[in-house]
CSV table of N, CA and C in Angstrom, one decimal:
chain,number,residue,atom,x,y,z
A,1,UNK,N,0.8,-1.2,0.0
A,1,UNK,CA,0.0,0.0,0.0
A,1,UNK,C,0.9,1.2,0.0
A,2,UNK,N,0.6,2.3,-1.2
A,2,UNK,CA,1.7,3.3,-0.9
A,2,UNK,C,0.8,4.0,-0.4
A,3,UNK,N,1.4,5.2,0.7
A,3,UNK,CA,1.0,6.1,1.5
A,3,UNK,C,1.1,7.2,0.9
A,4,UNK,N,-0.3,8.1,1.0
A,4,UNK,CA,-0.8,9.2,0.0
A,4,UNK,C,-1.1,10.0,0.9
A,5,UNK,N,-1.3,11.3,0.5
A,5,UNK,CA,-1.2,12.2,1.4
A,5,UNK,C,-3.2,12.0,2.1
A,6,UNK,N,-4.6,11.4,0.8
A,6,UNK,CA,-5.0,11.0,1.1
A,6,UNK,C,-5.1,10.0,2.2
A,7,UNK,N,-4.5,9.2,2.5
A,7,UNK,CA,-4.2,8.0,3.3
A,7,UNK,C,-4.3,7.8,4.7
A,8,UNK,N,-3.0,9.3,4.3
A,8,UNK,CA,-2.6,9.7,6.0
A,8,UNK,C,-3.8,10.7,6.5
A,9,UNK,N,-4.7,11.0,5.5
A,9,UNK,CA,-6.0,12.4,6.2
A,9,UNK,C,-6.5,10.8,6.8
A,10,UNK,N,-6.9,9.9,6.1
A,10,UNK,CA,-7.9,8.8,6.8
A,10,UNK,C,-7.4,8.2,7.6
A,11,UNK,N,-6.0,8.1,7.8
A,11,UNK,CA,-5.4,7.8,9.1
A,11,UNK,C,-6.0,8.7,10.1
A,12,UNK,N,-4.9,9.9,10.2
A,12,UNK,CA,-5.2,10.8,11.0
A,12,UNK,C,-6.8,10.8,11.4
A,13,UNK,N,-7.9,11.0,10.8
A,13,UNK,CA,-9.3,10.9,11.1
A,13,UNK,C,-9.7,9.5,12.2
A,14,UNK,N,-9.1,8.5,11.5
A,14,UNK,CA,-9.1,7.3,12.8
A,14,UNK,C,-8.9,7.4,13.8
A,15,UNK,N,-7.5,7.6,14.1
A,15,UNK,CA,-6.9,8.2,15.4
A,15,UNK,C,-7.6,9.4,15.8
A,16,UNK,N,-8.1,10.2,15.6
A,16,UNK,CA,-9.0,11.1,16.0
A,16,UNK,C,-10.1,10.4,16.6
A,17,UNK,N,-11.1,9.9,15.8
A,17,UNK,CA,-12.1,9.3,16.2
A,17,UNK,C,-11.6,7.9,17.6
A,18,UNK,N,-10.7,7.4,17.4
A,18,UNK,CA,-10.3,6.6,18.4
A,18,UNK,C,-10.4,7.5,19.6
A,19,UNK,N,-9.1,8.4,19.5
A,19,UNK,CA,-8.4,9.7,21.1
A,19,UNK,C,-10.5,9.8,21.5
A,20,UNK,N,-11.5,10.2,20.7
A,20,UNK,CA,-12.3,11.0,20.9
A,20,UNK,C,-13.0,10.2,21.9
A,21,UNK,N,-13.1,8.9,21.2
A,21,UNK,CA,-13.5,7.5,22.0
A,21,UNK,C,-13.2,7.0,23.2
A,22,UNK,N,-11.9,7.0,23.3
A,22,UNK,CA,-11.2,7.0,24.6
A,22,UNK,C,-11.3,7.7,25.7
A,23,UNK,N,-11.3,9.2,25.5
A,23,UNK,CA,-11.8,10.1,26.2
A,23,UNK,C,-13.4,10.3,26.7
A,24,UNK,N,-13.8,10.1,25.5
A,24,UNK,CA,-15.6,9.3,26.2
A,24,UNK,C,-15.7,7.9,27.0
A,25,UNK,N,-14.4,6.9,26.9
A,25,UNK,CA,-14.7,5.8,27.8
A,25,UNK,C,-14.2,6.3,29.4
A,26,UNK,N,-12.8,7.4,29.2
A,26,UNK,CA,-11.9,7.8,30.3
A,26,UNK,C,-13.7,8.6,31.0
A,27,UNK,N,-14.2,9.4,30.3
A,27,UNK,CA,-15.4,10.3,31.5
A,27,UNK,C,-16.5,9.2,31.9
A,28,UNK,N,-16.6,8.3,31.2
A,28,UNK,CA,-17.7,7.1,31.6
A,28,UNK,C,-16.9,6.8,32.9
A,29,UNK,N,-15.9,6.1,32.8
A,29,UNK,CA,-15.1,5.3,33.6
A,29,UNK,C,-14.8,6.3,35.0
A,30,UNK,N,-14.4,7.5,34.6
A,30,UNK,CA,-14.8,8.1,36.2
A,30,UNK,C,-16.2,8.2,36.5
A,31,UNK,N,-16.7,7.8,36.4
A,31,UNK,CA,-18.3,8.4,37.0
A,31,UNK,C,-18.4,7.1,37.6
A,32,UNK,N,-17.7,5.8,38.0
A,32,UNK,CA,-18.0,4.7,38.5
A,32,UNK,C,-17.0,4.5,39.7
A,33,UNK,N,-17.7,4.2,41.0
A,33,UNK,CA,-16.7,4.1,42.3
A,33,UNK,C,-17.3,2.8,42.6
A,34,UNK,N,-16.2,1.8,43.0
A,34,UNK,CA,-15.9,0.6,43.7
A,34,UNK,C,-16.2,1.2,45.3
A,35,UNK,N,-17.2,0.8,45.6
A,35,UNK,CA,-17.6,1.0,47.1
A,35,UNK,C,-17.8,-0.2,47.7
A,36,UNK,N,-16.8,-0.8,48.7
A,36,UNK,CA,-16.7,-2.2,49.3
A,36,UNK,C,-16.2,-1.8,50.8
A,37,UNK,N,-16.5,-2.7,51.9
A,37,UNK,CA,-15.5,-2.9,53.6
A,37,UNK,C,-14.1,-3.3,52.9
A,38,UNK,N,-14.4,-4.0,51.6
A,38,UNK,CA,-13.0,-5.0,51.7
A,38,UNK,C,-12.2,-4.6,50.4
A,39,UNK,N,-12.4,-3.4,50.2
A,39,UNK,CA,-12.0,-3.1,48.6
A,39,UNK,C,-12.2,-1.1,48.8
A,40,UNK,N,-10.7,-1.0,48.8
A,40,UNK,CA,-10.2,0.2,48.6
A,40,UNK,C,-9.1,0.4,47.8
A,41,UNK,N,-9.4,0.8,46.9
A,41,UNK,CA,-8.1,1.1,46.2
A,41,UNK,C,-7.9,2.1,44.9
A,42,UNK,N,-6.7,2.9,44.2
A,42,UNK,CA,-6.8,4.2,43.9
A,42,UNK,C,-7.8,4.1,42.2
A,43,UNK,N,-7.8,5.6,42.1
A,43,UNK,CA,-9.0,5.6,41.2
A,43,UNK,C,-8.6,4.3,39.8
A,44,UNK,N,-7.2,4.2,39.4
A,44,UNK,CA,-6.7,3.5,38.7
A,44,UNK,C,-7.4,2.1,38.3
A,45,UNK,N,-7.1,1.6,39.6
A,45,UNK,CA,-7.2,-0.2,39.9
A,45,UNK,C,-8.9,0.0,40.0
A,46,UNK,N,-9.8,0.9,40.7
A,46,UNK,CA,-11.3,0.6,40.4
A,46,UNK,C,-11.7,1.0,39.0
A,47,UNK,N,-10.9,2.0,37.7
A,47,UNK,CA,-11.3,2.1,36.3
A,47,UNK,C,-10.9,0.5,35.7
A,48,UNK,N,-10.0,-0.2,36.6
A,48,UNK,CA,-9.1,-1.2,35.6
A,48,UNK,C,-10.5,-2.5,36.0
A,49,UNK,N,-11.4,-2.2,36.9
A,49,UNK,CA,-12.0,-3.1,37.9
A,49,UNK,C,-13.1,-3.1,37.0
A,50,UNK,N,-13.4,-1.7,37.3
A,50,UNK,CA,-14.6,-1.4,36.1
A,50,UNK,C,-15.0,-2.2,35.1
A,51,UNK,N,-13.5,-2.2,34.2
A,51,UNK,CA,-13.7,-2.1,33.0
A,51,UNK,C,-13.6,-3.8,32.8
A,52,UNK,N,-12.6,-4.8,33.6
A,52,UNK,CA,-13.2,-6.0,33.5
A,52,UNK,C,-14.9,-6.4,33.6
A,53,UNK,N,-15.4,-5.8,34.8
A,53,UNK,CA,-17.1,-6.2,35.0
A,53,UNK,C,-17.5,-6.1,33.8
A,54,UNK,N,-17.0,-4.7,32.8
A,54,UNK,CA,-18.4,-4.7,31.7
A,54,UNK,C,-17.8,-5.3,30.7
A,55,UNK,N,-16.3,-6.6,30.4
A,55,UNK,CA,-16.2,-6.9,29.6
A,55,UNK,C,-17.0,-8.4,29.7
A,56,UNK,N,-17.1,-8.7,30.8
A,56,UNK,CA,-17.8,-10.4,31.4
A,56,UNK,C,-18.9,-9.9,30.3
């Protein structure tokens, strides 16, 4: 595949639309708190927690 200056706009537009995607999963993903007696831990490990639950 040679790489056109077309190519790289439809690249670039991917990657756009990805970053835009990510950032909509990153504000989903905070609005969700692991609230447990036995489960404290930083916002990281409850987004990483999160995000297994909704893959089951």
């Amino acid at each position: 595949m040679a790489i056109t200056t077309d190519s790289l706009r439809e690249i670039n537009r991917a990657i756009s639309q990805l970053n835009e995607a990510a950032q909509q999963l990153q504000q989903e993903i905070s609005r969700f708190t692991v609230r447990s007696e036995s489960f404290s831990a930083p916002a990281e490990e409850q987004a990483q927690y999160a995000l297994r639950l909704a893959s089951v």
